[in-house]
Each structure stands twice: as C-alpha cells, then as structure tokens.
Amino acid sequence: MDKEGSGTKKGKRRKPGHRERVDQPVALPGIRRIQFFSDLSDRPWTKNLNRAAMFGIATAFLADFLKPVMRGVPQTIYCYECRACYATQDRCPASITFQAELTVSARVGDYERFIRNGGLACVRCGNCVSFCVLNLNLPRIYARMQELTIEAMEQGKIPRKVLLWAYENGRINRLWIDRVAKYLGKA
C-alpha cells in the first residue's frame, strides 16, 4: 500500500471514479461512511460548480439587498413577513387588510401589488407600527413607496387599468387623488 492508505498497490494508479478507501470506517458492508465528502479526487468540476453556485447566490443576495437600499426603503429588508401587522385590520382608517403585502411590494418595487393592496390609500397613521414585531417605521416605508408609485405612474410604468380600478374603488387617499385623477383624465 502507498503512504496515503488509499488501497492501491505501489506502481498502480487509482482509476478515476474508484471510491473504495480502506482507511475510512465502514458504515454498512461495502459502504464507507464519509467517502463522498472526503474523496473528491474524481470530481474535477466541483470547485468550479461551487464557485458558480456561490456567484449565483451572491448575485441574488445583492439584488435583494441593494434594490430596497437604492430605492430609499432599506427597512423593508428586515421584514420577515410574520404577518403580525395584519392584526391592525380593525384599527386601520384606510381599511388596509394586508400591511405586510405593502412592505413586500415596497421591497421588490411592485407598484401594481402596492396599489391593489391599498398602498395609495394609506394615511400613515402609524396604527400598524405597534403590531410590528421588528418595530419597523411602516408609515415612512409606505410614504416613500407612495412617492415612488406616483413617480412611476407619471412615467407610464403602471397600467391605467390598475389606477382606474384604485380610483373607482376608493383606494387612493386625498394626498394623491388629484394627481391620479389628472393622469387618468378624470379631473
């Protein structure tokens, strides 16, 4: 045997893909307990695949992290969608039932989702803050997202049918109703 104890005789080379190692403990007859983790010599692509996977993970993480920061709503990163803010449903003057949906839509920049869940109807009273487990400043998050939504509306990034639905169903508060009505040609 050679010095490494790989089970090969002197002068003989190990075949690629050969996983029989006598220096590893036997878990079951014919199966070595840690052979798949310790004998990586027959996996030449592993290092490159690991690098590619880590690059993909890092890219996704940076996208998820940088997008809210660049948009001015960095606190949304901390929301783990526990839905504790849903307890506000009876106290919300704008009758917003799914505050966590507003926070998530602010994090990902989904204007349609924000409007459909009543984001433009929010009056920023702060009743939902007392229910937030992380004590996020939800009125500030929603105010910033309202501003971004109105900017996106004026740039034509939001479908008219979504704005028309919100306008007709009273899902826009008095701060934004004039601008939305003007955009829709209702003023």
PDB file of C-alpha atoms in Angstrom:
ATOM      1  CA  MET A   1       0.000   0.000   0.000  1.00  0.00           C
ATOM      2  CA  ASP A   2       1.096   3.548  -0.577  1.00  0.00           C
ATOM      3  CA  LYS A   3       1.524   6.102   2.196  1.00  0.00           C
ATOM      4  CA  GLU A   4      -1.937   7.596   1.773  1.00  0.00           C
ATOM      5  CA  GLY A   5      -3.653   4.315   2.539  1.00  0.00           C
ATOM      6  CA  SER A   6      -5.855   4.589  -0.494  1.00  0.00           C
ATOM      7  CA  GLY A   7      -5.983   0.848  -1.004  1.00  0.00           C
ATOM      8  CA  THR A   8      -3.796   0.855  -4.104  1.00  0.00           C
ATOM      9  CA  LYS A   9      -0.570  -1.057  -4.544  1.00  0.00           C
ATOM     10  CA  LYS A  10       2.706   0.611  -5.359  1.00  0.00           C
ATOM     11  CA  GLY A  11       3.061   1.425  -9.005  1.00  0.00           C
ATOM     12  CA  LYS A  12      -0.656   1.149  -9.727  1.00  0.00           C
ATOM     13  CA  ARG A  13      -2.674   4.267 -10.318  1.00  0.00           C
ATOM     14  CA  ARG A  14      -6.141   4.635  -8.962  1.00  0.00           C
ATOM     15  CA  LYS A  15      -8.914   4.562 -11.520  1.00  0.00           C
ATOM     16  CA  PRO A  16     -10.987   7.721 -11.799  1.00  0.00           C
ATOM     17  CA  GLY A  17     -14.314   7.193 -10.101  1.00  0.00           C
ATOM     18  CA  HIS A  18     -12.955   4.447  -7.858  1.00  0.00           C
ATOM     19  CA  ARG A  19     -14.225   5.152  -4.362  1.00  0.00           C
ATOM     20  CA  GLU A  20     -13.012   2.156  -2.398  1.00  0.00           C
ATOM     21  CA  ARG A  21     -10.997   3.534   0.516  1.00  0.00           C
ATOM     22  CA  VAL A  22      -9.839   1.127   3.173  1.00  0.00           C
ATOM     23  CA  ASP A  23      -8.814   3.882   5.593  1.00  0.00           C
ATOM     24  CA  GLN A  24     -12.406   5.022   6.100  1.00  0.00           C
ATOM     25  CA  PRO A  25     -14.709   3.377   8.630  1.00  0.00           C
ATOM     26  CA  VAL A  26     -17.378   1.073   7.273  1.00  0.00           C
ATOM     27  CA  ALA A  27     -20.967   2.164   7.937  1.00  0.00           C
ATOM     28  CA  LEU A  28     -22.599  -0.753   6.154  1.00  0.00           C
ATOM     29  CA  PRO A  29     -20.901  -3.604   4.324  1.00  0.00           C
ATOM     30  CA  GLY A  30     -19.454  -2.147   1.151  1.00  0.00           C
ATOM     31  CA  ILE A  31     -20.354   1.457   2.023  1.00  0.00           C
ATOM     32  CA  ARG A  32     -17.842   3.835   3.535  1.00  0.00           C
ATOM     33  CA  ARG A  33     -19.314   6.405   5.873  1.00  0.00           C
ATOM     34  CA  ILE A  34     -17.628   9.602   4.701  1.00  0.00           C
ATOM     35  CA  GLN A  35     -16.326   8.646   1.312  1.00  0.00           C
ATOM     36  CA  PHE A  36     -18.469  11.100  -0.653  1.00  0.00           C
ATOM     37  CA  PHE A  37     -17.174  14.065   1.329  1.00  0.00           C
ATOM     38  CA  SER A  38     -13.559  13.064   1.720  1.00  0.00           C
ATOM     39  CA  ASP A  39     -12.658  11.635  -1.672  1.00  0.00           C
ATOM     40  CA  LEU A  40     -13.119  14.471  -4.095  1.00  0.00           C
ATOM     41  CA  SER A  41     -10.373  13.457  -6.498  1.00  0.00           C
ATOM     42  CA  ASP A  42     -12.865  12.062  -9.001  1.00  0.00           C
ATOM     43  CA  ARG A  43     -14.917  15.281  -9.076  1.00  0.00           C
ATOM     44  CA  PRO A  44     -12.869  17.779 -11.055  1.00  0.00           C
ATOM     45  CA  TRP A  45     -15.814  20.114 -11.656  1.00  0.00           C
ATOM     46  CA  THR A  46     -16.785  20.507  -8.012  1.00  0.00           C
ATOM     47  CA  LYS A  47     -14.634  23.561  -7.344  1.00  0.00           C
ATOM     48  CA  ASN A  48     -15.906  25.382 -10.428  1.00  0.00           C
ATOM     49  CA  LEU A  49     -19.516  24.416  -9.769  1.00  0.00           C
ATOM     50  CA  ASN A  50     -19.215  25.631  -6.210  1.00  0.00           C
ATOM     51  CA  ARG A  51     -17.848  28.931  -7.453  1.00  0.00           C
ATOM     52  CA  ALA A  52     -20.691  29.280  -9.954  1.00  0.00           C
ATOM     53  CA  ALA A  53     -23.271  28.452  -7.301  1.00  0.00           C
ATOM     54  CA  MET A  54     -21.763  30.933  -4.852  1.00  0.00           C
ATOM     55  CA  PHE A  55     -21.678  33.606  -7.561  1.00  0.00           C
ATOM     56  CA  GLY A  56     -25.386  32.995  -8.213  1.00  0.00           C
ATOM     57  CA  ILE A  57     -26.207  33.153  -4.514  1.00  0.00           C
ATOM     58  CA  ALA A  58     -24.154  36.326  -4.049  1.00  0.00           C
ATOM     59  CA  THR A  59     -25.783  37.973  -7.063  1.00  0.00           C
ATOM     60  CA  ALA A  60     -29.279  37.153  -5.816  1.00  0.00           C
ATOM     61  CA  PHE A  61     -28.410  38.381  -2.334  1.00  0.00           C
ATOM     62  CA  LEU A  62     -27.005  41.645  -3.650  1.00  0.00           C
ATOM     63  CA  ALA A  63     -30.078  42.183  -5.813  1.00  0.00           C
ATOM     64  CA  ASP A  64     -32.381  41.546  -2.860  1.00  0.00           C
ATOM     65  CA  PHE A  65     -30.287  43.761  -0.617  1.00  0.00           C
ATOM     66  CA  LEU A  66     -29.349  46.623  -2.917  1.00  0.00           C
ATOM     67  CA  LYS A  67     -32.708  47.182  -4.591  1.00  0.00           C
ATOM     68  CA  PRO A  68     -34.508  48.384  -1.433  1.00  0.00           C
ATOM     69  CA  VAL A  69     -31.486  50.409  -0.338  1.00  0.00           C
ATOM     70  CA  MET A  70     -31.220  52.182  -3.692  1.00  0.00           C
ATOM     71  CA  ARG A  71     -34.971  52.859  -3.722  1.00  0.00           C
ATOM     72  CA  GLY A  72     -34.921  54.510  -0.296  1.00  0.00           C
ATOM     73  CA  VAL A  73     -36.767  51.803   1.650  1.00  0.00           C
ATOM     74  CA  PRO A  74     -33.920  49.934   3.394  1.00  0.00           C
ATOM     75  CA  GLN A  75     -36.019  48.952   6.413  1.00  0.00           C
ATOM     76  CA  THR A  76     -38.031  46.585   4.242  1.00  0.00           C
ATOM     77  CA  ILE A  77     -35.033  44.254   4.196  1.00  0.00           C
ATOM     78  CA  TYR A  78     -35.693  43.419   7.839  1.00  0.00           C
ATOM     79  CA  CYS A  79     -39.365  42.481   7.388  1.00  0.00           C
ATOM     80  CA  TYR A  80     -39.607  38.712   7.572  1.00  0.00           C
ATOM     81  CA  GLU A  81     -43.295  38.677   6.727  1.00  0.00           C
ATOM     82  CA  CYS A  82     -44.540  37.378  10.067  1.00  0.00           C
ATOM     83  CA  ARG A  83     -47.926  38.963   9.318  1.00  0.00           C
ATOM     84  CA  ALA A  84     -48.300  40.381  12.849  1.00  0.00           C
ATOM     85  CA  CYS A  85     -49.319  43.694  11.290  1.00  0.00           C
ATOM     86  CA  TYR A  86     -52.478  42.011   9.983  1.00  0.00           C
ATOM     87  CA  ALA A  87     -53.889  42.478  13.492  1.00  0.00           C
ATOM     88  CA  THR A  88     -54.304  46.167  12.573  1.00  0.00           C
ATOM     89  CA  GLN A  89     -57.187  45.376  10.238  1.00  0.00           C
ATOM     90  CA  ASP A  90     -59.838  46.736  12.656  1.00  0.00           C
ATOM     91  CA  ARG A  91     -57.851  49.870  13.514  1.00  0.00           C
ATOM     92  CA  CYS A  92     -56.687  50.921  10.053  1.00  0.00           C
ATOM     93  CA  PRO A  93     -58.596  54.068   8.967  1.00  0.00           C
ATOM     94  CA  ALA A  94     -57.866  53.233   5.309  1.00  0.00           C
ATOM     95  CA  SER A  95     -59.175  49.654   5.744  1.00  0.00           C
ATOM     96  CA  ILE A  96     -55.910  48.137   4.577  1.00  0.00           C
ATOM     97  CA  THR A  97     -56.062  44.461   5.444  1.00  0.00           C
ATOM     98  CA  PHE A  98     -52.651  43.236   4.336  1.00  0.00           C
ATOM     99  CA  GLN A  99     -49.925  45.602   5.531  1.00  0.00           C
ATOM    100  CA  ALA A 100     -47.184  43.016   5.059  1.00  0.00           C
ATOM    101  CA  GLU A 101     -48.075  42.908   1.367  1.00  0.00           C
ATOM    102  CA  LEU A 102     -47.369  46.636   1.203  1.00  0.00           C
ATOM    103  CA  THR A 103     -43.986  46.134   2.849  1.00  0.00           C
ATOM    104  CA  VAL A 104     -43.051  43.306   0.498  1.00  0.00           C
ATOM    105  CA  SER A 105     -44.191  45.263  -2.552  1.00  0.00           C
ATOM    106  CA  ALA A 106     -42.069  48.197  -1.351  1.00  0.00           C
ATOM    107  CA  ARG A 107     -39.058  45.891  -1.010  1.00  0.00           C
ATOM    108  CA  VAL A 108     -39.368  44.448  -4.515  1.00  0.00           C
ATOM    109  CA  GLY A 109     -40.720  47.563  -6.203  1.00  0.00           C
ATOM    110  CA  ASP A 110     -44.035  46.045  -7.300  1.00  0.00           C
ATOM    111  CA  TYR A 111     -46.270  49.071  -7.902  1.00  0.00           C
ATOM    112  CA  GLU A 112     -49.327  47.108  -9.014  1.00  0.00           C
ATOM    113  CA  ARG A 113     -49.273  44.957  -5.895  1.00  0.00           C
ATOM    114  CA  PHE A 114     -48.845  48.076  -3.769  1.00  0.00           C
ATOM    115  CA  ILE A 115     -51.857  49.765  -5.354  1.00  0.00           C
ATOM    116  CA  ARG A 116     -54.091  46.664  -5.291  1.00  0.00           C
ATOM    117  CA  ASN A 117     -53.420  46.159  -1.571  1.00  0.00           C
ATOM    118  CA  GLY A 118     -54.344  49.757  -0.769  1.00  0.00           C
ATOM    119  CA  GLY A 119     -50.920  51.365  -0.610  1.00  0.00           C
ATOM    120  CA  LEU A 120     -52.103  54.652  -2.084  1.00  0.00           C
ATOM    121  CA  ALA A 121     -54.980  54.696   0.438  1.00  0.00           C
ATOM    122  CA  CYS A 122     -52.630  54.617   3.438  1.00  0.00           C
ATOM    123  CA  VAL A 123     -52.900  57.790   5.535  1.00  0.00           C
ATOM    124  CA  ARG A 124     -49.724  56.975   7.511  1.00  0.00           C
ATOM    125  CA  CYS A 125     -51.460  56.990  10.893  1.00  0.00           C
ATOM    126  CA  GLY A 126     -48.997  54.513  12.419  1.00  0.00           C
ATOM    127  CA  ASN A 127     -51.531  52.096  13.934  1.00  0.00           C
ATOM    128  CA  CYS A 128     -49.754  49.174  12.287  1.00  0.00           C
ATOM    129  CA  VAL A 129     -46.375  50.030  13.877  1.00  0.00           C
ATOM    130  CA  SER A 130     -47.429  48.883  17.342  1.00  0.00           C
ATOM    131  CA  PHE A 131     -48.122  45.402  15.958  1.00  0.00           C
ATOM    132  CA  CYS A 132     -44.854  45.081  14.048  1.00  0.00           C
ATOM    133  CA  VAL A 133     -42.555  42.609  15.782  1.00  0.00           C
ATOM    134  CA  LEU A 134     -39.467  44.429  14.476  1.00  0.00           C
ATOM    135  CA  ASN A 135     -40.954  47.879  15.141  1.00  0.00           C
ATOM    136  CA  LEU A 136     -40.339  48.979  11.555  1.00  0.00           C
ATOM    137  CA  ASN A 137     -41.302  52.529  10.658  1.00  0.00           C
ATOM    138  CA  LEU A 138     -44.122  51.395   8.379  1.00  0.00           C
ATOM    139  CA  PRO A 139     -45.602  54.883   7.745  1.00  0.00           C
ATOM    140  CA  ARG A 140     -42.222  56.073   6.438  1.00  0.00           C
ATOM    141  CA  ILE A 141     -41.875  52.968   4.244  1.00  0.00           C
ATOM    142  CA  TYR A 142     -45.377  53.407   2.827  1.00  0.00           C
ATOM    143  CA  ALA A 143     -44.875  57.155   2.311  1.00  0.00           C
ATOM    144  CA  ARG A 144     -41.725  56.528   0.295  1.00  0.00           C
ATOM    145  CA  MET A 145     -43.418  53.817  -1.729  1.00  0.00           C
ATOM    146  CA  GLN A 146     -46.368  56.125  -2.390  1.00  0.00           C
ATOM    147  CA  GLU A 147     -43.963  58.726  -3.781  1.00  0.00           C
ATOM    148  CA  LEU A 148     -42.232  56.100  -5.927  1.00  0.00           C
ATOM    149  CA  THR A 149     -45.595  54.824  -7.166  1.00  0.00           C
ATOM    150  CA  ILE A 150     -46.735  58.292  -8.199  1.00  0.00           C
ATOM    151  CA  GLU A 151     -43.403  58.870  -9.982  1.00  0.00           C
ATOM    152  CA  ALA A 152     -43.805  55.546 -11.782  1.00  0.00           C
ATOM    153  CA  MET A 153     -47.377  56.489 -12.706  1.00  0.00           C
ATOM    154  CA  GLU A 154     -46.213  59.759 -14.226  1.00  0.00           C
ATOM    155  CA  GLN A 155     -43.541  57.888 -16.189  1.00  0.00           C
ATOM    156  CA  GLY A 156     -46.180  55.487 -17.530  1.00  0.00           C
ATOM    157  CA  LYS A 157     -44.843  52.388 -15.761  1.00  0.00           C
ATOM    158  CA  ILE A 158     -48.175  51.458 -14.172  1.00  0.00           C
ATOM    159  CA  PRO A 159     -51.068  50.143 -16.294  1.00  0.00           C
ATOM    160  CA  ARG A 160     -54.008  52.528 -16.500  1.00  0.00           C
ATOM    161  CA  LYS A 161     -56.456  49.750 -15.622  1.00  0.00           C
ATOM    162  CA  VAL A 162     -54.808  49.302 -12.209  1.00  0.00           C
ATOM    163  CA  LEU A 163     -55.005  53.023 -11.483  1.00  0.00           C
ATOM    164  CA  LEU A 164     -58.572  53.182 -12.774  1.00  0.00           C
ATOM    165  CA  TRP A 165     -59.547  50.246 -10.513  1.00  0.00           C
ATOM    166  CA  ALA A 166     -57.989  52.002  -7.496  1.00  0.00           C
ATOM    167  CA  TYR A 167     -59.668  55.293  -8.411  1.00  0.00           C
ATOM    168  CA  GLU A 168     -63.107  53.737  -8.842  1.00  0.00           C
ATOM    169  CA  ASN A 169     -62.838  51.657  -5.648  1.00  0.00           C
ATOM    170  CA  GLY A 170     -61.614  54.466  -3.392  1.00  0.00           C
ATOM    171  CA  ARG A 171     -58.136  53.014  -2.889  1.00  0.00           C
ATOM    172  CA  ILE A 172     -56.357  56.382  -3.222  1.00  0.00           C
ATOM    173  CA  ASN A 173     -56.114  58.856  -0.349  1.00  0.00           C
ATOM    174  CA  ARG A 174     -56.619  62.607  -0.605  1.00  0.00           C
ATOM    175  CA  LEU A 175     -52.884  63.336  -0.943  1.00  0.00           C
ATOM    176  CA  TRP A 176     -52.695  61.582  -4.302  1.00  0.00           C
ATOM    177  CA  ILE A 177     -56.243  61.640  -5.684  1.00  0.00           C
ATOM    178  CA  ASP A 178     -55.785  64.863  -7.670  1.00  0.00           C
ATOM    179  CA  ARG A 179     -52.597  63.673  -9.388  1.00  0.00           C
ATOM    180  CA  VAL A 180     -54.102  60.275 -10.213  1.00  0.00           C
ATOM    181  CA  ALA A 181     -57.325  61.882 -11.488  1.00  0.00           C
ATOM    182  CA  LYS A 182     -55.312  64.263 -13.664  1.00  0.00           C
ATOM    183  CA  TYR A 183     -53.271  61.366 -15.042  1.00  0.00           C
ATOM    184  CA  LEU A 184     -56.433  59.368 -15.798  1.00  0.00           C
ATOM    185  CA  GLY A 185     -58.122  62.418 -17.354  1.00  0.00           C
ATOM    186  CA  LYS A 186     -60.854  62.479 -14.715  1.00  0.00           C
ATOM    187  CA  ALA A 187     -60.071  65.958 -13.377  1.00  0.00           C
TER     188      ALA A 187
END
